[in-house]
Each structure stands twice: as C-alpha cells, then as structure tokens.
XYZ file of C-alpha atoms in Angstrom:
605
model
C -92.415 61.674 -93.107
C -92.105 60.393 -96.486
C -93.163 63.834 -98.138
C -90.756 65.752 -95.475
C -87.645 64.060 -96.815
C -88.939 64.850 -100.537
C -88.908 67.833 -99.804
C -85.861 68.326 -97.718
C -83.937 66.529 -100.911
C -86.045 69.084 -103.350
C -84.531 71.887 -100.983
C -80.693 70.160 -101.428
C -81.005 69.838 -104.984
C -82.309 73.514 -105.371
C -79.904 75.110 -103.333
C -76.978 72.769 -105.300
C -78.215 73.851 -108.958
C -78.236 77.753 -107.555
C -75.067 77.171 -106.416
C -73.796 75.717 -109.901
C -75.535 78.489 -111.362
C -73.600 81.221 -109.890
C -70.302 79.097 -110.301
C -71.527 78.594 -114.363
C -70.717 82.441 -114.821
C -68.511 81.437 -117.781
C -65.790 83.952 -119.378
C -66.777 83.851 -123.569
C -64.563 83.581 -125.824
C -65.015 86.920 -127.454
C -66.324 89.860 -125.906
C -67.105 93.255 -127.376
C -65.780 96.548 -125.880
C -67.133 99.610 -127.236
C -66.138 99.390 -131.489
C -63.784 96.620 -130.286
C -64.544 92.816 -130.731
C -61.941 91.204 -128.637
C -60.998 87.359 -128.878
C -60.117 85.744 -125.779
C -57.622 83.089 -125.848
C -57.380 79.928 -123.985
C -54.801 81.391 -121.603
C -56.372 84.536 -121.404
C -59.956 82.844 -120.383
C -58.686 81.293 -117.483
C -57.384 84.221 -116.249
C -60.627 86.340 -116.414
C -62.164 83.057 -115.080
C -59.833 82.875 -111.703
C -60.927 86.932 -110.995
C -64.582 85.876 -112.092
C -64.846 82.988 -109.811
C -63.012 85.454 -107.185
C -65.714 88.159 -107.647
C -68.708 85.758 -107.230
C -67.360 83.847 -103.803
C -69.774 85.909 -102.013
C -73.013 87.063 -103.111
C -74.018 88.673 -100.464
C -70.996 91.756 -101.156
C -71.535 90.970 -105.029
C -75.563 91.921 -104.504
C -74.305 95.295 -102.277
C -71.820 96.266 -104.743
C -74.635 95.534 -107.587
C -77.102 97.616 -105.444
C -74.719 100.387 -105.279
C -74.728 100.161 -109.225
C -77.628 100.782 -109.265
C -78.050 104.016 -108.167
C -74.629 105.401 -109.805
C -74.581 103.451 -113.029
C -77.360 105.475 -114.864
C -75.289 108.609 -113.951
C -72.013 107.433 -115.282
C -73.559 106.070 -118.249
C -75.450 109.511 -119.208
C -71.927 111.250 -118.523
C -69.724 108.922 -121.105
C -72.402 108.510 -123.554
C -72.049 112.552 -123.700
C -68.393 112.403 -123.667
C -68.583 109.480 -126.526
C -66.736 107.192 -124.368
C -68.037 103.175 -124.581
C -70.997 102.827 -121.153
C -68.653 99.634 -120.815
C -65.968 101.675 -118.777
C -68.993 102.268 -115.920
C -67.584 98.654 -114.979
C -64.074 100.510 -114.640
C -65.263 102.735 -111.839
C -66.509 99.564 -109.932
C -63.470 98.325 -110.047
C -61.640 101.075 -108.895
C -63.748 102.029 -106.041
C -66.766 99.930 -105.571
C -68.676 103.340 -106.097
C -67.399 104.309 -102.814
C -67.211 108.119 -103.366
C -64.770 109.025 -100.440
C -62.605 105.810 -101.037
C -58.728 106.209 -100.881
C -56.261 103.882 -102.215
C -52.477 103.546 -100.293
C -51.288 105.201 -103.093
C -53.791 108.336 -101.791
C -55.968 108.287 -105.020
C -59.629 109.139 -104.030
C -63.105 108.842 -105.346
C -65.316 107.045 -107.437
C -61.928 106.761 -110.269
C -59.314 106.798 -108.201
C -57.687 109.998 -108.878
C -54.194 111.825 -107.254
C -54.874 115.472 -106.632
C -52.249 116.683 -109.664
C -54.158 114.087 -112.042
C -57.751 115.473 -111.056
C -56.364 118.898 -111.083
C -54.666 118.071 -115.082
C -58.296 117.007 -116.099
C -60.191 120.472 -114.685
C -61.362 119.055 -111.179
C -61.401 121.655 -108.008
C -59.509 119.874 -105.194
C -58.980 121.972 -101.868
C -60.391 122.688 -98.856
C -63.553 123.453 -100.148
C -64.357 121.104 -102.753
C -63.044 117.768 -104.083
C -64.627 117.120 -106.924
C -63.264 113.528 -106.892
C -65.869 112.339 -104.661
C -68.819 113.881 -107.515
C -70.041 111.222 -109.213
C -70.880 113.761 -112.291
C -67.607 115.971 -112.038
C -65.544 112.933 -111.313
C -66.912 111.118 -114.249
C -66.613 113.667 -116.864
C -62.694 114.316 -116.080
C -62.228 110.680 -116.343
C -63.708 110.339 -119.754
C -61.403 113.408 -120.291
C -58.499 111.368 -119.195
C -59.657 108.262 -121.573
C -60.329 110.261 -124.454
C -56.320 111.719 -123.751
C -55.349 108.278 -124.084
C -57.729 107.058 -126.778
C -56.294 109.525 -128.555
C -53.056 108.328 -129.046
C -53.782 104.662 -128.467
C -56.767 104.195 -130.932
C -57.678 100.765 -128.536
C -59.813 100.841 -126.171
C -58.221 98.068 -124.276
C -54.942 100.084 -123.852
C -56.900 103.104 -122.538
C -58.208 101.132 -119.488
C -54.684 99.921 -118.771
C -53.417 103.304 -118.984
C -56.130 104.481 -116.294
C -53.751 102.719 -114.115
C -50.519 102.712 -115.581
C -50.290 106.008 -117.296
C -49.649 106.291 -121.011
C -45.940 106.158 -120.638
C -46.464 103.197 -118.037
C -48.783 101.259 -120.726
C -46.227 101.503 -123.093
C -44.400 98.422 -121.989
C -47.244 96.061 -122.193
C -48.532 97.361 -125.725
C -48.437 97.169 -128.806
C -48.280 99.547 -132.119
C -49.500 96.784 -134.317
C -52.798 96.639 -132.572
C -53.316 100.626 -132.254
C -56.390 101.585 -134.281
C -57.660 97.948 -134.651
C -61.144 97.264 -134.006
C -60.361 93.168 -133.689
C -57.718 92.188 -131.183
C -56.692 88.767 -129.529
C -56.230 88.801 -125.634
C -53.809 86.303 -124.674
C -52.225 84.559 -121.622
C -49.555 87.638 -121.058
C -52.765 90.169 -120.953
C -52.368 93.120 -118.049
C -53.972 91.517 -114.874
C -55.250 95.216 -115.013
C -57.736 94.252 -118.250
C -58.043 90.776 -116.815
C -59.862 92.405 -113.659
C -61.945 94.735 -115.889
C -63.291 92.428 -118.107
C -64.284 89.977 -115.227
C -66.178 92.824 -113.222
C -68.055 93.675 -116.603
C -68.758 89.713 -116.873
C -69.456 89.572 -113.484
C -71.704 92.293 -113.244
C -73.338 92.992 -116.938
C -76.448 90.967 -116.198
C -77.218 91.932 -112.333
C -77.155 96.069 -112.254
C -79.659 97.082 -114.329
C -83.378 97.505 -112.522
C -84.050 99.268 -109.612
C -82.315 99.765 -106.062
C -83.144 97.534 -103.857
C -84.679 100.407 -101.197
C -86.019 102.017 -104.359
C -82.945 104.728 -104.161
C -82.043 107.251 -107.280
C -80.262 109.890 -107.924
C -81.238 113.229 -109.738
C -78.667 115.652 -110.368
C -79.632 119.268 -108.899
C -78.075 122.254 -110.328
C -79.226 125.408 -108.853
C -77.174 124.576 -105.513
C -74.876 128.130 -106.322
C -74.026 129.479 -102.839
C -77.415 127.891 -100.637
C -76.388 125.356 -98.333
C -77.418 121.699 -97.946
C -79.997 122.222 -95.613
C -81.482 124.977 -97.621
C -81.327 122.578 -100.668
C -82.883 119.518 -98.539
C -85.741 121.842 -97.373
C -86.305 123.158 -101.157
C -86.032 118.964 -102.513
C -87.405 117.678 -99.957
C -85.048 115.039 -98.899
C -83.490 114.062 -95.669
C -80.850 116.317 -95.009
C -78.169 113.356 -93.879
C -79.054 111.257 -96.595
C -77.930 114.627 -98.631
C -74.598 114.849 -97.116
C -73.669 111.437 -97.590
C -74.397 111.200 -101.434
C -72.396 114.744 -101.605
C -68.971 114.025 -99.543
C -67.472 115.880 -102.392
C -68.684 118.766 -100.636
C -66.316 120.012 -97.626
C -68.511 122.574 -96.149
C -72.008 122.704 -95.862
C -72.689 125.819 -98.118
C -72.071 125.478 -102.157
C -69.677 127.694 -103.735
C -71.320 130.674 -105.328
C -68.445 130.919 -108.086
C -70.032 128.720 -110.598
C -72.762 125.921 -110.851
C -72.097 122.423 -108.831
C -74.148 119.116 -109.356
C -75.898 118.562 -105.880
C -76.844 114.809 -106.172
C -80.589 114.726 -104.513
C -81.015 111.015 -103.028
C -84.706 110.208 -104.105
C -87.356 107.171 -103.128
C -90.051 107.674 -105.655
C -90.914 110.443 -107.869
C -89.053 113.572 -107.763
C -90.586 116.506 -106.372
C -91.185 119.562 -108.445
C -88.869 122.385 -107.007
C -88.193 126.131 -107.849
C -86.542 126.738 -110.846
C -85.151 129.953 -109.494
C -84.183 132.794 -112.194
C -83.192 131.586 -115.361
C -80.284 132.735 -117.304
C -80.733 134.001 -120.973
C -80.061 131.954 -123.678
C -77.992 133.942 -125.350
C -75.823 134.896 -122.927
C -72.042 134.436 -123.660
C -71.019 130.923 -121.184
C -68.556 132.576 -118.604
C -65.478 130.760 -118.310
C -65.731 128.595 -115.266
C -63.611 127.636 -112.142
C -62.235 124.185 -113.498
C -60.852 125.723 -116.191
C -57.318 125.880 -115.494
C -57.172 128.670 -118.759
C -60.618 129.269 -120.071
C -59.626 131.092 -123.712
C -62.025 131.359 -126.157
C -60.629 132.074 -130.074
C -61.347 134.940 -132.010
C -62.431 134.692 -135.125
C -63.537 130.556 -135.147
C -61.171 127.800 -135.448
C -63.028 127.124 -138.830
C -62.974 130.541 -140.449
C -60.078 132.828 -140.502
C -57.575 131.942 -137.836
C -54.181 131.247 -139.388
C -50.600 132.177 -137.988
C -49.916 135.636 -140.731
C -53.152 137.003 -139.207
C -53.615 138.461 -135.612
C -55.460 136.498 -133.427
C -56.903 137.311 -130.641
C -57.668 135.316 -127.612
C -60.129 135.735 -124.219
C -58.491 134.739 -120.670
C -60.419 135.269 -117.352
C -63.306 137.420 -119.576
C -60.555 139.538 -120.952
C -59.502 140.603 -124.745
C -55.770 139.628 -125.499
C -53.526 139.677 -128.232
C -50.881 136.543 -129.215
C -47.310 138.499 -129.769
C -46.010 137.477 -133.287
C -42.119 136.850 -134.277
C -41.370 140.594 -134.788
C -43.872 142.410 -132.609
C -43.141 145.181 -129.797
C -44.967 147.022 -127.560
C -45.676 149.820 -129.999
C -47.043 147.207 -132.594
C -49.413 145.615 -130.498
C -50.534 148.986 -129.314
C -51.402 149.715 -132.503
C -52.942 146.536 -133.272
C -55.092 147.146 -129.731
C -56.058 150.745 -130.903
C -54.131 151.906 -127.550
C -51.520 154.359 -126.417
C -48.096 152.269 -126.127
C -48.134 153.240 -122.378
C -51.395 152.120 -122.202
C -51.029 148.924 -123.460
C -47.717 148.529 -121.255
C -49.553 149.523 -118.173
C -52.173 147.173 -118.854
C -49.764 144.358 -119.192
C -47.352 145.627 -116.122
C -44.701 145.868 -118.825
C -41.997 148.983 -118.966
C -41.650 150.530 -122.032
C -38.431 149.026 -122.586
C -39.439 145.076 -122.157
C -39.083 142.889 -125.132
C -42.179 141.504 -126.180
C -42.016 137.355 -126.419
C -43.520 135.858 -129.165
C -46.672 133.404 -128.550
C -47.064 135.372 -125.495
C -50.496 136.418 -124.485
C -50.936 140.190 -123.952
C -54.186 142.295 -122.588
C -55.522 144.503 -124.715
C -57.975 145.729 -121.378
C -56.834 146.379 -117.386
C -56.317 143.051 -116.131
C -58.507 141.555 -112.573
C -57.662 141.728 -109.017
C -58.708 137.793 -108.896
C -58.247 134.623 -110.931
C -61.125 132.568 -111.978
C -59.353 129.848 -109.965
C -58.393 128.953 -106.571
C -55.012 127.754 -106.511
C -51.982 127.536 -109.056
C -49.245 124.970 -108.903
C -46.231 126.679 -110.412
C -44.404 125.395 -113.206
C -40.765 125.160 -113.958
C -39.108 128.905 -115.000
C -42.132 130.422 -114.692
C -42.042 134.072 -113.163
C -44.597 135.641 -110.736
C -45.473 138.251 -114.403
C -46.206 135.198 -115.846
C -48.438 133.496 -113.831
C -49.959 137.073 -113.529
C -50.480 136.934 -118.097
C -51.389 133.494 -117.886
C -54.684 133.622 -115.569
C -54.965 137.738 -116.358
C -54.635 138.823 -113.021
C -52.607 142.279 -112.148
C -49.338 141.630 -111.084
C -49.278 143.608 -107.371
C -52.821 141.824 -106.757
C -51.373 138.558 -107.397
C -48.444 139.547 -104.948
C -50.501 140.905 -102.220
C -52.921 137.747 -102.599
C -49.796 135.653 -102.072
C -48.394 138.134 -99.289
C -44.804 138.922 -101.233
C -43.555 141.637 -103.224
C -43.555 141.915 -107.229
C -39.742 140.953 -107.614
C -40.035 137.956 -105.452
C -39.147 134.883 -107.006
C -41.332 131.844 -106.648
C -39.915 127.963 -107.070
C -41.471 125.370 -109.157
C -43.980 123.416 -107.592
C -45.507 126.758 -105.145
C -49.048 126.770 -104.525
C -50.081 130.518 -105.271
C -53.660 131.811 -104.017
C -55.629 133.478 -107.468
C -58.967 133.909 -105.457
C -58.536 135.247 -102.188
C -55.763 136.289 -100.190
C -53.498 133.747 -98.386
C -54.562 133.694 -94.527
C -51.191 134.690 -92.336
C -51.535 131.261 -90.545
C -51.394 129.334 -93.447
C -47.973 128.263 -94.363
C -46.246 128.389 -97.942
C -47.461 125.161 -99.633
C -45.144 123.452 -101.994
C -46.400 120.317 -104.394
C -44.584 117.913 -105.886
C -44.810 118.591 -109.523
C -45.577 115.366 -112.217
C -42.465 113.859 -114.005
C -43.161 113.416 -117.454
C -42.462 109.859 -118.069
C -40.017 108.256 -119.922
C -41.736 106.471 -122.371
C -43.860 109.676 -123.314
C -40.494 110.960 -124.796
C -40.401 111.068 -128.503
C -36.727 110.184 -129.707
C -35.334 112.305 -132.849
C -32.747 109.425 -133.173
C -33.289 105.696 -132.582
C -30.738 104.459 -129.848
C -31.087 101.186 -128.632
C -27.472 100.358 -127.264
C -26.045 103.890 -126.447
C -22.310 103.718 -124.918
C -21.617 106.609 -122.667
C -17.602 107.337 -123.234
C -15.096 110.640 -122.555
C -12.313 111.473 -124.803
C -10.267 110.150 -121.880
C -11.900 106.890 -121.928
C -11.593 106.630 -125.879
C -8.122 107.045 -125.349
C -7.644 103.533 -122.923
C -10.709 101.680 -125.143
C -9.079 98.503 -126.326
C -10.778 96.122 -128.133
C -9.593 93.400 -130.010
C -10.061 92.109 -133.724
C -11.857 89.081 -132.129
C -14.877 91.087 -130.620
C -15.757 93.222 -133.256
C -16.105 92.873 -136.816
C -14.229 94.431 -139.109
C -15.985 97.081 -140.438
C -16.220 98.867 -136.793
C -12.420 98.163 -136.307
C -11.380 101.686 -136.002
C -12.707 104.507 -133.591
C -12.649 108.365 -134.117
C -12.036 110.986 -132.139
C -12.977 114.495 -132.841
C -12.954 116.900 -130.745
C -14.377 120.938 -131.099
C -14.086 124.186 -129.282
C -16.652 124.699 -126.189
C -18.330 121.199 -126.266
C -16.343 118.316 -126.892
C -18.024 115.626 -129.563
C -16.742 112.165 -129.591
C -17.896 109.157 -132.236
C -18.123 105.840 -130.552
C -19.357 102.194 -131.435
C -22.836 101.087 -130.287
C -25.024 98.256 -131.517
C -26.218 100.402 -134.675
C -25.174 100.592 -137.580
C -24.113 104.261 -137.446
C -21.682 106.010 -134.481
C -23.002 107.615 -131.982
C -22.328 111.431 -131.398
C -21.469 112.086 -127.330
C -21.479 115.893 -126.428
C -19.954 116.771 -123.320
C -21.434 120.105 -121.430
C -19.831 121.714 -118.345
C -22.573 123.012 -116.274
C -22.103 126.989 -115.379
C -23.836 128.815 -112.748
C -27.351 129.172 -113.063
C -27.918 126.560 -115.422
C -30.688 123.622 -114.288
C -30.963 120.153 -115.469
C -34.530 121.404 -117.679
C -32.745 124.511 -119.210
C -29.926 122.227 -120.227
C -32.067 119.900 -121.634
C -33.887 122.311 -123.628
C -31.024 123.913 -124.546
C -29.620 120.608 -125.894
C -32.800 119.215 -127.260
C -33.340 116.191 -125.328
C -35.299 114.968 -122.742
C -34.651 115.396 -118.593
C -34.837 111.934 -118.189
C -32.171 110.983 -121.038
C -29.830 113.256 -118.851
C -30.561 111.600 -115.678
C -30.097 108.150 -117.338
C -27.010 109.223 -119.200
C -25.228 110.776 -116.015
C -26.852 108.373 -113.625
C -28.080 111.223 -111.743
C -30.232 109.592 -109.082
C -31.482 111.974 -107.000
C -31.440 114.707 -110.267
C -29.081 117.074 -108.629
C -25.864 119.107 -111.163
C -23.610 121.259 -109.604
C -21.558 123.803 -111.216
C -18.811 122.286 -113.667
C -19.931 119.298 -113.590
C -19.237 117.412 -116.847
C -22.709 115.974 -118.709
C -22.578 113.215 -121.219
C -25.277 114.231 -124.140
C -26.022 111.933 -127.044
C -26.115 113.773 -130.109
C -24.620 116.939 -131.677
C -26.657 119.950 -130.569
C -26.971 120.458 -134.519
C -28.347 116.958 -134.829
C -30.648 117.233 -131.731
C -32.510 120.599 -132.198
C -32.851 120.121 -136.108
C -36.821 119.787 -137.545
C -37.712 115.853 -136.682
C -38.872 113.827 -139.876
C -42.566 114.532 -140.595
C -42.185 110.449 -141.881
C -41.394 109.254 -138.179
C -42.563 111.800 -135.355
C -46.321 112.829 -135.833
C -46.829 113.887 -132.130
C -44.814 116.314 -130.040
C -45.110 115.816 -126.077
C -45.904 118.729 -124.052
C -43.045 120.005 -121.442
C -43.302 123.189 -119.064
C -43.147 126.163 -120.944
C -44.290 125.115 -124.194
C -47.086 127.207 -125.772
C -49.607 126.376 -128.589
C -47.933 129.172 -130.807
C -44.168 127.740 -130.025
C -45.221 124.028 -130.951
C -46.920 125.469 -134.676
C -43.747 127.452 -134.929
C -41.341 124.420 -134.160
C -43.003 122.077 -136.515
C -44.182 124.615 -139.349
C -47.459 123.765 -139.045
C -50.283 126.675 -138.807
C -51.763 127.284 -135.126
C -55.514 126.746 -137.047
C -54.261 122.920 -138.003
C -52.904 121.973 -134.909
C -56.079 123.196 -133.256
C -57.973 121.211 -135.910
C -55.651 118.258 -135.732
C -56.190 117.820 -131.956
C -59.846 118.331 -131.911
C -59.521 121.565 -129.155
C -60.861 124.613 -129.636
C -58.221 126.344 -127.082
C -54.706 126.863 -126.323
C -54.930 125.269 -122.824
C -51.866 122.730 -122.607
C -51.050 120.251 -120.036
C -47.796 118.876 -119.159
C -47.180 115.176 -120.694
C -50.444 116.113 -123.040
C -48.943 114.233 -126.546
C -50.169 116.481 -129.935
C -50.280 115.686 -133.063
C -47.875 117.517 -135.701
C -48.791 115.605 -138.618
C-alpha cells in the first residue's frame, strides 16, 4: 500500500511538471527572422505569449497540426529556399491553413496560403474547372514566395511582408513604417499587427516539435511526369494507394492531368520510394516552352545584359512567336522593313489594315499568329479591345472571336472572362469577374496634400472667414479662372494654395480615362467627388486637385523612385514616361520580361 501511494504521488508530480512544461513555452525577447534580429518588447511579449498559451491549450490538435508539418514542411522549405525567401515563413502557411490544402476562409481564399482566385491568378496559378493550383502544395508555394518577394521588394522588412500577406501592400501601409524599411534590427512593440503577433507565436509554438518523421511514417515526393495519364495510371506506375493519391492532390479537379504542360503529382509514400519509369526524356538543350501559368511568357532578344537599349530594335517572343516593339515614329511600312516582310504581309499577320496607325510600345508579329493561347482564360482589363487581347497572348483575331462565340467588332467590357484555349461551350454563360481595385495607399502622390479643401468658384465667392481664424499671411483668397477648365487657388493646411480644376464630363468619357487624362489616381476622384458607388454621368462637374500642367509634368527623381502599375500601362510607356532606358528598368526590377501586373510598384530610380 505504502509503495502504491508513492507511486500514485510520482504519477501526480509527473503529470504536473509535463504540464508546467508545456505551459513554460516562453516568448524570448529577441527572435530572428530570416536577416532580421527582432527585439521584442515587454508589451509586445505578452501578446505573442496570450496566442502562445492559446496555441498550446490542447496538445492533442497541436501534435495533429505538428504531424501534418511534417509531411508538408520539407516541401515548402525546398520551394522558398529556391525562391530565397527565409524557411521561417513555412510557419506562415500553418497559420493560414493548418496545411489543409482544400481549406476556405469566409472571405473565399483557398489552399495551403489562403489565396482569392484574382490574387493566385496575379502570381501565375491556373484556377478553373480543371485545376486549382491553390490546393498544390509546390505550385501554391512558389506563387506565394512570388507574392513575398513583390512585397519584400518594396518593403525591405521581412516583418512587413508577412503583414502584407494579409493586408495587402497598400493595406500594410497604415501600420508601417519607412524608418524601419531596409533595417535588419527592429523593435516589436505593444501596438505590433495581431497579424505578426500570431506568426511569431505559431513559429514559437511550433519550431521545436515538426522536424522528424510523421507519425504513420508518411512523405511526400513530388512526381513530375503526370502530363496527360490519370491518377490511377500514376498510382499503378508509383505504386501507391490510389485514394491516398487523390487526397494529397485535391488541386486536381478531374482525374486525368492536363497534357499542356508538366504538373507536380504529390506521391504519398510509407518507406522508400519506389523506382518508376522515367519515360522519354527531353533534350537538354531544348529551348523551355513558355508554359500555361504564364499569363505573357516573352522572352528578350538580344539579353537583358548585352545590347538591349530603347534606340535599338528589340525584339520580343509571345506564345513561341517573333515580335517586334513599335518605336515613337514607326508605321507599318517601317516595321515591315525591319521584319524583312511585304507591308501587307506584316499587316495581315497582325490583322491590321494598311491604313492603322501603329502605337508605340505595342507588340507586333513578325510571323502568322495561333489559333490558341497558351492559356485558359483571360480576365479583361479596362479599354482593352478584342485586337488587343488578340496582340497580347498572339492569337489571330477571328480565332479568338469564334473561341469566344462573337464577331471581330464586338466590344467586350472590363472584367469578361474570354476562352484562349478552347472554344466556349453554348451552355456556358458569359462570365464576368470583378476586377482588383488598386488601393489607395499604393498611389504615389506628385504633390503632398494633407488637408485638401474641395471648393467651386461659386463657393469662393460666399467663403467668409474672419481675421480671427486665420493668420495673416493667408488673409486674402484668389480666384482665377481659364477657358475650358476652370482653376481656382484656395487655402489648405500647407503652406502653398492648392490648385482645384473643375472638368465637365462629356459623352464617352469614364472615371479611368479621366483620370489618366488628368494625371491622378481613380481613387483621388472618387474621394474628391464623394462618388460612392463610382458612377459619372454626362456633365457632371469633377473637382481635380492640381493644374493638368502641374499633374502630368515628370515627378522629381529626388521624391518618387517607384511608379505603380495601372491597366494599360506597358514596360516601353513607363521607360518612356520616366526617361529611363527599357534595359535599366528591366535591370532595376530584377525581371527579365515585360509581363506587368496591375498594382505591381517599379522602380524608376
């Protein structure tokens, strides 16, 4: 009896110092992320200690979360340790999903990092019927370390990069700030983004219980000569269970893998993997052909490092074919020339008439264009033609009509989902998608306004203020007023007046081509007119701030170094608009193509 209750109080005291063990999971006080050493604050401790505490309730879901790890983590870590992105951000994906491939959040993001369909799209993912490439724990993790190294890019911090995962750059602004960008030492405080507060407690959490193996002795081993066979064909060939197959490949819609281009099956293996059949191998040499998550796979001609500059022709490959990039000056007859074709050769080829001014930075074929895109699906973009979506993806115009079911001199809306692959089925309905805003804090102001006062030369007339309220050096206010728009100086918080430029809308005119035209942003005209639901009707009377002179003019190479990409803009347009070669903007953002994407931010300087 005596030795029974020794050992029952043995078995009490054991199970109490495990217990305190698990709660001793203490938050540092610094921490290192990537290049980053980050000091953690008081404040900013107990945070990370309340979600640390939170995460370690239950071991029983920590250990199934941890087991999950265990089978994705050595993936994700191979994948950002090729993209140069810190392994720390593995501990991101847990977060987001749990490693829950088909996971969706209620703001319908899916997959292992919590993408939206336009996001995954923006970063080269497939997303239809087919294929989501969301739920691909190697697809999925390469366009997110695409998306951090966007972000990286401008923040220089890796702390703002995971809070911009979540926020969006625009939506991280308000929480950072431009002291700390490019510092490898940073203080977290009290005020820190719960969003980093979570991240760093999963990766304290976690860090010391994921590594070894899975607890049933699971791994994964990518398997890339899947192109068109289907799963059961691939189970039989790996020898694996063909249901365990399908659930580590829910990224896979059907049960046959597209033939277009190569997809990485995930093979669930217990032990050594078997040897399998390597199949026909490709020669080494052979030119990479540009591949179906590439929303514009071009290729530069000569290198990037040689002899590209803007005085010389360059030429450019798009869906496997030659092109040419029009220059200020250039016609059909030039480019001909420059193409060693007949003028009505090279118009054919480009479904141009003889009489069609050629657009410079436009891309034009310099060889018969395809009857198919490289692609599935394009979203279309804002004044952007049927001709060219036809130039940008090199597809002949009446193919990309009759793949689409409408005529040549159809118009198409922004935001249309037009077929590039195969022809649109005649019980599938017109799809429309709601195309991303560019957010407001990814605008780049030519003109600092912090206070701006939004007046009419009607109001001027009845502003009364007196000597009491002002001082006296803003005593007086002008009024001038021009022919077509109407300017009028008014009194804001700044030092200097403020120019207001009135616009009448006229027919035909939209809120972007207004904008553009006025060289400011959409959303400064839907702030400045209080246009909720972003609707103008025909003369309507638009408050501007700014001369169109002072607006459009060259910003200061001393205060804007990036330029934010908006629909429309082109790789030759932005060199042109900031006097900067097309080789050193290539250079200065690190790409080695002319692919854009909307809200993308470039460097200038």
């Amino acid at each position: 009896m005596k030795y029974c209750l020794l050992f029952f109080f043995y078995l009490c005291a054991s199970l109490i110092y495990a217990n305190d063990d698990v709660r001793r999971v203490r938050v540092p006080s610094e921490i290192t992320l990537g290049d980053m050493k980050l000091k953690i604050s008081d404040g900013a401790r107990r945070n990370i200690q309340k979600d640390v505490d939170a995460l370690i309730k239950s071991p029983k879901y920590m250990e199934i979360k941890a087991d999950r790890a265990r089978i994705y983590f050595p993936i994700i870590e191979r994948v950002l340790k090729e993209e140069g992105i810190p392994t720390d951000f593995k501990f991101l994906a847990l977060q987001e999903s749990a490693l829950i491939s088909d996971a969706v959040s209620s703001a319908n993001a899916v997959g292992f990092w919590q993408f939206k369909d336009f996001t995954g799209r923006e970063v080269g993912l497939r997303i239809d019927r087919s294929v989501d490439e969301r739920l691909n724990i190697v697809a999925s993790t390469h366009g997110a370390a695409k998306y951090f190294k966007r972000h990286n890019f401008y923040f220089d911090n890796w702390v703002y990069t995971i809070l911009a995962h979540m926020t969006g750059r625009g939506g991280a602004a308000k929480y950072v700030s431009k002291s700390n960008f490019g510092k490898k030492r940073m203080t977290l405080d009290a005020k820190t983004h719960w969003y980093v507060v979570r991240f760093l407690a999963h990766k304290i959490a976690y860090e010391g219980i994921t590594g070894g193996k899975n607890s049933e002795g699971l791994s994964l081993v990518e398997y890339k000569k899947g192109k068109g066979k289907s799963l059961s064909a691939i189970a039989k060939d790996a020898k694996v269970d063909e249901t365990e197959l399908e659930k580590y490949n829910k990224w896979l819609k059907t049960n046959k893998v597209p033939g277009e281009k190569e997809y990485s099956v995930m093979l669930p293996i217990r032990g050594k993997a078997p040897k399998m059949k390597e199949g026909k191998s490709k020669p080494e040499n052979k030119e990479r052909e540009e591949t179906d998550d590439d929303l514009i796979s071009v290729k530069i001609y000569p290198s990037i490092d040689k002899d590209l500059n803007v005085s010389g022709t360059i030429y450019i490959k798009i869906n496997g074919l030659p092109s040419i990039l029009a220059k200020r000056g250039d016609g059909i007859i030039v480019l001909a020339k420059k193409a060693n074709l007949t003028p009505e050769r090279f118009a054919k080829y480009n479904d141009l008439k003889m009489t069609d001014i050629i657009r410079e930075g436009d891309i034009y074929y310099t060889r018969p264009k395809r009857n198919k895109g490289k692609i599935y699906f394009y979203t279309v973009q804002p004044n952007e033609t049927l001709w060219d979506v036809s130039q940008k993806f090199g597809i002949k115009l009446v193919k990309l009509a009759k793949l689409n079911r409408m005529a040549t001199i159809d118009d198409i809306e922004p935001g249309r989902v037009l077929w590039l692959h195969k022809k649109r089925p005649t019980n599938m309905p017109i799809e429309y998608r709601e195309l991303p805003k560019l957010p407001v804090d990814e605008a780049i102001p030519l003109k600092k306004i912090e206070v701006p006062v939004r007046v009419t030369p009607e109001i001027v007339e009845e502003v009364k203020v007196s000597e009491d309220s002002i001082t006296p050096a803003r005593q007086e206010m002008k009024e001038t007023v021009e022919t077509k728009d109407e300017v009028v100086e008014v009194i804001s918080e700044l030092d200097e007046p403020i120019k207001i430029t009135n616009h009448l809308v006229m027919k035909g005119e939209t809120l972007y081509a207004i904008a553009k035209k006025m060289g400011v942003s959409v959303e400064n005209l839907v702030e400045w007119n209080d246009l909720y639901d972003n609707s103008i009707r025909v003369g309507q009377n638009l408050i501007i701030h700014g001369t169109l002179e002072e607006n459009t003019q060259a910003p200061a190479s001393e205060t804007v170094n990036f330029h934010v990409v908006e629909p429309g803009d082109t790789m030759y347009g932005i060199s042109k608009k900031y006097n900067i070669s097309v080789e050193n903007l290539l250079k200065f953002n690190q790409k080695d193509n002319f692919n854009l994407d909307v809200g993308e931010r470039l460097r200038v300087r």
